[in-house]
Tab-separated table of C-alpha atoms in Angstrom:
chain	number	residue	atom	x	y	z
Q	5	MET	CA	12.960	-6.643	-18.229
Q	6	ARG	CA	13.299	-5.116	-14.674
Q	7	THR	CA	10.220	-4.974	-12.558
Q	8	ILE	CA	9.069	-2.072	-10.248
Q	9	ILE	CA	6.621	-2.942	-7.490
Q	10	PHE	CA	4.849	0.112	-6.250
Q	11	ASP	CA	3.086	0.632	-2.973
Q	12	VAL	CA	0.099	2.976	-3.277
Q	13	ASP	CA	-0.603	5.018	-0.162
Q	14	GLY	CA	2.231	7.439	0.573
Q	15	VAL	CA	4.042	6.466	-2.671
Q	16	ILE	CA	1.606	7.081	-5.548
Q	17	LEU	CA	-1.234	8.703	-3.672
Q	18	ASP	CA	-1.112	11.368	-1.069
Q	19	SER	CA	-3.393	9.347	1.119
Q	20	MET	CA	-1.691	8.325	4.386
Q	21	LYS	CA	-3.792	10.564	6.500
Q	22	ILE	CA	-7.048	8.659	5.812
Q	23	TRP	CA	-5.303	5.297	6.682
Q	24	GLU	CA	-3.961	6.708	9.900
Q	25	ASP	CA	-7.494	7.875	10.849
Q	26	LEU	CA	-9.548	5.021	9.358
Q	27	SER	CA	-9.655	2.556	12.306
Q	28	GLN	CA	-10.365	5.400	14.691
Q	29	ARG	CA	-13.235	6.626	12.555
Q	30	LEU	CA	-14.758	3.175	12.377
Q	31	LEU	CA	-14.611	2.696	16.167
Q	32	LEU	CA	-16.073	6.147	16.750
Q	33	THR	CA	-19.038	5.250	14.482
Q	34	LYS	CA	-19.677	2.388	17.004
Q	35	GLY	CA	-19.419	4.822	19.942
Q	36	ILE	CA	-16.049	3.211	21.047
Q	37	LYS	CA	-13.055	5.250	22.081
Q	38	PRO	CA	-9.884	3.967	20.396
Q	39	LYS	CA	-6.760	3.077	22.460
Q	40	ASP	CA	-3.721	5.200	21.930
Q	41	SER	CA	-1.902	2.052	20.736
Q	42	LEU	CA	-4.379	1.190	17.968
Q	43	SER	CA	-2.455	2.429	14.956
Q	44	GLU	CA	0.604	0.512	16.152
Q	45	ASP	CA	-1.389	-2.579	16.967
Q	46	ILE	CA	-2.701	-2.978	13.422
Q	47	TYR	CA	0.303	-1.433	11.512
Q	48	THR	CA	1.270	-4.562	9.652
Q	49	MET	CA	-2.304	-5.904	9.122
Q	50	ASN	CA	-4.429	-5.873	6.009
Q	51	ILE	CA	-8.098	-4.797	6.373
Q	52	ASP	CA	-9.455	-8.220	7.185
Q	53	GLN	CA	-6.826	-8.858	9.839
Q	54	ALA	CA	-7.357	-5.432	11.413
Q	55	LEU	CA	-11.161	-5.878	11.565
Q	56	GLU	CA	-10.739	-9.310	13.225
Q	57	PHE	CA	-8.389	-7.760	15.767
Q	58	MET	CA	-10.672	-4.881	16.638
Q	59	ILE	CA	-13.794	-7.082	16.899
Q	60	GLU	CA	-11.953	-9.257	19.424
Q	61	ASP	CA	-9.939	-6.499	21.301
Q	62	TYR	CA	-12.879	-3.961	21.532
Q	63	ASN	CA	-15.734	-6.546	21.858
Q	64	ILE	CA	-17.541	-5.073	18.911
Q	65	ASP	CA	-21.047	-6.547	18.465
Q	66	ASP	CA	-21.069	-6.590	14.707
Q	67	THR	CA	-19.812	-8.687	11.829
Q	68	LYS	CA	-16.584	-8.329	9.953
Q	69	GLU	CA	-18.612	-8.023	6.779
Q	70	ASN	CA	-20.632	-5.067	7.981
Q	71	LEU	CA	-17.657	-3.329	9.467
Q	72	LYS	CA	-15.811	-3.775	6.144
Q	73	LYS	CA	-18.768	-2.145	4.368
Q	74	ILE	CA	-18.509	0.910	6.653
Q	75	ILE	CA	-14.882	1.177	5.959
Q	76	MET	CA	-15.257	0.803	2.228
Q	77	ASP	CA	-17.897	3.610	2.224
Q	78	ILE	CA	-15.447	5.853	4.094
Q	79	LEU	CA	-12.564	4.998	1.735
Q	80	GLU	CA	-14.539	5.240	-1.491
Q	81	GLU	CA	-15.730	8.721	-0.682
Q	82	PHE	CA	-12.164	9.811	-0.090
Q	83	TYR	CA	-10.388	8.034	-2.928
Q	84	LEU	CA	-12.939	8.582	-5.617
Q	85	LYS	CA	-13.416	12.312	-4.987
Q	86	GLU	CA	-10.547	13.756	-2.947
Q	87	VAL	CA	-7.104	12.004	-3.010
Q	88	LYS	CA	-4.405	13.480	-5.276
Q	89	LEU	CA	-1.186	12.098	-6.773
Q	90	LYS	CA	2.001	12.639	-4.876
Q	91	LYS	CA	4.498	15.008	-6.335
Q	92	GLY	CA	6.268	13.754	-9.458
Q	93	VAL	CA	4.307	10.492	-9.912
Q	94	ARG	CA	3.053	11.236	-13.391
Q	95	GLU	CA	6.507	12.263	-14.669
Q	96	PHE	CA	8.230	9.219	-13.020
Q	97	LEU	CA	5.767	6.771	-14.609
Q	98	GLU	CA	6.659	8.155	-18.017
Q	99	ARG	CA	10.410	7.886	-17.109
Q	100	ALA	CA	9.838	4.207	-16.165
Q	101	LYS	CA	7.834	3.264	-19.252
Q	102	ASP	CA	10.309	0.494	-20.227
Q	103	TYR	CA	9.945	-1.258	-16.824
Q	104	LYS	CA	7.284	-3.838	-15.892
Q	105	LYS	CA	5.227	-2.026	-13.313
Q	106	ILE	CA	3.257	-3.805	-10.569
Q	107	VAL	CA	0.911	-2.291	-7.875
Q	108	LEU	CA	0.977	-4.024	-4.527
Q	109	THR	CA	-1.262	-2.517	-1.794
Q	110	THR	CA	-2.683	-3.515	1.587
Q	111	GLY	CA	-5.801	-1.467	0.519
Q	112	ASP	CA	-8.670	-2.497	-1.714
Q	113	ILE	CA	-7.468	-3.040	-5.348
Q	114	ASN	CA	-10.861	-2.164	-6.804
Q	115	ILE	CA	-10.816	1.249	-5.183
Q	116	VAL	CA	-7.225	1.745	-6.274
Q	117	LYS	CA	-8.166	0.939	-9.957
Q	118	LYS	CA	-11.088	3.311	-9.873
Q	119	THR	CA	-8.874	6.074	-8.410
Q	120	PHE	CA	-6.179	5.543	-10.937
Q	121	GLU	CA	-8.809	5.754	-13.689
Q	122	ARG	CA	-9.965	9.140	-12.288
Q	123	LEU	CA	-6.370	10.312	-12.196
Q	124	LYS	CA	-5.716	8.917	-15.594
Q	125	ILE	CA	-2.691	6.636	-14.665
Q	126	ASP	CA	-4.549	3.277	-14.699
Q	127	ASN	CA	-2.994	2.204	-18.035
Q	128	LYS	CA	0.552	2.807	-16.719
Q	129	PHE	CA	0.667	-0.451	-14.770
Q	130	ASP	CA	0.928	-4.061	-15.917
Q	131	TYR	CA	-0.458	-5.841	-12.786
Q	132	TYR	CA	-2.641	-4.915	-9.746
Q	133	PHE	CA	-2.457	-6.844	-6.472
Q	134	ASP	CA	-3.740	-6.402	-2.957
Q	135	THR	CA	-2.665	-8.428	0.040
Q	136	ASN	CA	-6.171	-9.773	0.488
Q	137	MET	CA	-6.388	-11.293	-2.950
Q	138	LEU	CA	-2.928	-12.822	-2.486
Q	139	SER	CA	-3.758	-13.983	1.099
Q	140	ILE	CA	-0.253	-12.972	2.212
Q	141	GLY	CA	0.952	-9.857	3.956
Q	142	LYS	CA	3.847	-7.655	3.037
Q	143	ASP	CA	5.754	-8.920	6.067
Q	144	ASP	CA	5.926	-12.427	4.486
Q	145	PRO	CA	8.657	-13.025	1.875
Q	146	ARG	CA	6.397	-15.468	0.090
Q	147	ILE	CA	4.454	-12.559	-1.329
Q	148	TYR	CA	7.275	-11.559	-3.619
Q	149	LYS	CA	7.867	-15.150	-4.715
Q	150	LEU	CA	4.110	-15.418	-5.544
Q	151	ILE	CA	4.379	-12.187	-7.608
Q	152	GLU	CA	7.435	-13.603	-9.290
Q	153	ASP	CA	5.407	-16.648	-10.470
Q	154	ILE	CA	2.256	-14.838	-11.527
Q	155	THR	CA	4.020	-12.004	-13.434
Q	156	ASP	CA	6.816	-14.017	-14.948
Q	157	SER	CA	9.338	-11.799	-13.095
Q	158	LYS	CA	12.551	-12.512	-11.306
Q	159	ILE	CA	13.201	-11.456	-7.704
Q	160	GLU	CA	16.705	-10.390	-8.620
Q	161	ASP	CA	15.233	-8.009	-11.216
Q	162	MET	CA	12.772	-6.476	-8.746
Q	163	ILE	CA	12.766	-2.980	-7.376
Q	164	LEU	CA	10.444	-2.104	-4.475
Q	165	ILE	CA	9.160	1.423	-3.906
Q	166	GLU	CA	7.601	1.624	-0.461
Q	167	ASP	CA	7.046	3.892	2.532
Q	168	SER	CA	6.646	1.164	5.175
Q	169	SER	CA	9.763	-0.174	6.910
Q	170	TYR	CA	8.341	-3.635	7.606
Q	171	ALA	CA	7.662	-4.160	3.874
Q	172	LEU	CA	11.101	-2.834	2.948
Q	173	LYS	CA	12.763	-5.110	5.450
Q	174	THR	CA	11.082	-8.156	4.058
Q	175	ALA	CA	12.063	-7.294	0.482
Q	176	LYS	CA	15.621	-6.395	1.446
Q	177	LYS	CA	16.166	-9.844	2.986
Q	178	LEU	CA	15.357	-11.320	-0.387
Q	179	GLY	CA	17.870	-9.209	-2.163
Q	180	ILE	CA	15.292	-6.935	-3.734
Q	181	TYR	CA	16.507	-3.400	-4.433
Q	182	THR	CA	14.589	-1.186	-2.075
Q	183	ILE	CA	13.618	2.499	-2.412
Q	184	GLY	CA	12.081	4.067	0.656
Q	185	VAL	CA	9.748	7.051	0.220
Q	186	LYS	CA	9.668	9.329	3.307
Q	187	ASP	CA	6.170	9.753	4.588
Q	188	SER	CA	5.213	8.806	8.121
Q	189	ASP	CA	7.642	5.891	8.864
Q	190	ASN	CA	10.881	6.996	10.520
Q	191	ASP	CA	12.576	3.621	10.149
Q	192	ILE	CA	12.741	3.268	6.393
Q	193	ASP	CA	16.414	4.339	6.215
Q	194	LYS	CA	17.393	0.984	7.847
Q	195	TYR	CA	16.053	-1.117	5.013
Q	196	SER	CA	16.351	1.125	1.950
Q	197	ASP	CA	19.083	1.190	-0.742
Q	198	GLU	CA	17.802	4.676	-1.579
Q	199	VAL	CA	15.657	7.078	0.362
Q	200	VAL	CA	13.683	9.844	-1.423
Q	201	GLU	CA	11.136	12.522	-0.673
Q	202	ASP	CA	9.388	11.927	-4.016
Q	203	LEU	CA	9.779	9.604	-7.003
Q	204	LEU	CA	11.591	12.164	-9.097
Q	205	GLN	CA	14.497	11.966	-6.683
Q	206	ILE	CA	15.149	8.295	-7.517
Q	207	LYS	CA	18.535	7.929	-9.167
Q	208	SER	CA	18.606	4.228	-9.985
Q	209	ILE	CA	15.664	4.420	-12.515
């Protein structure tokens, strides 16, 4: 059976705006003006890594645990009440019903699960992972080998649907078939076997 690995933000959920603003919102709650380079500085980081970076780079007098709670409160409010599915997601999941489907996100998997329950798509996926629970980022090829072992999948049978060029680049080097979803990353074309505006445009599935 072939396996589809789905990113969440910008692929399944129309949620990229909150992630682009999240670190800025956090710093502003502490009375700190974010640098113009902040989004680029933490682009490939998961939440824990980004918080550690900001604590050091901005000399924040607070714990990572407390800052994470502030972030989780902001995110929960958005995901559990506001965020919507991107165009064509529900129809595509039905089309891909014979594939093993895996969620891989840099966000918090518990919030993702609750959001999917609200949107009534939670039962469409076989496995849920976030990079914190795996302790590996999407820029590290070992993450796909770990998923291969846990889910009894084969790398050569994997398809990755992503909107981040760094994650697509990592997967492409392993020979994974890559589908880039246009959102806010202009470099996805370099590392994608297919590039689409929404999931219904995918031709290989």
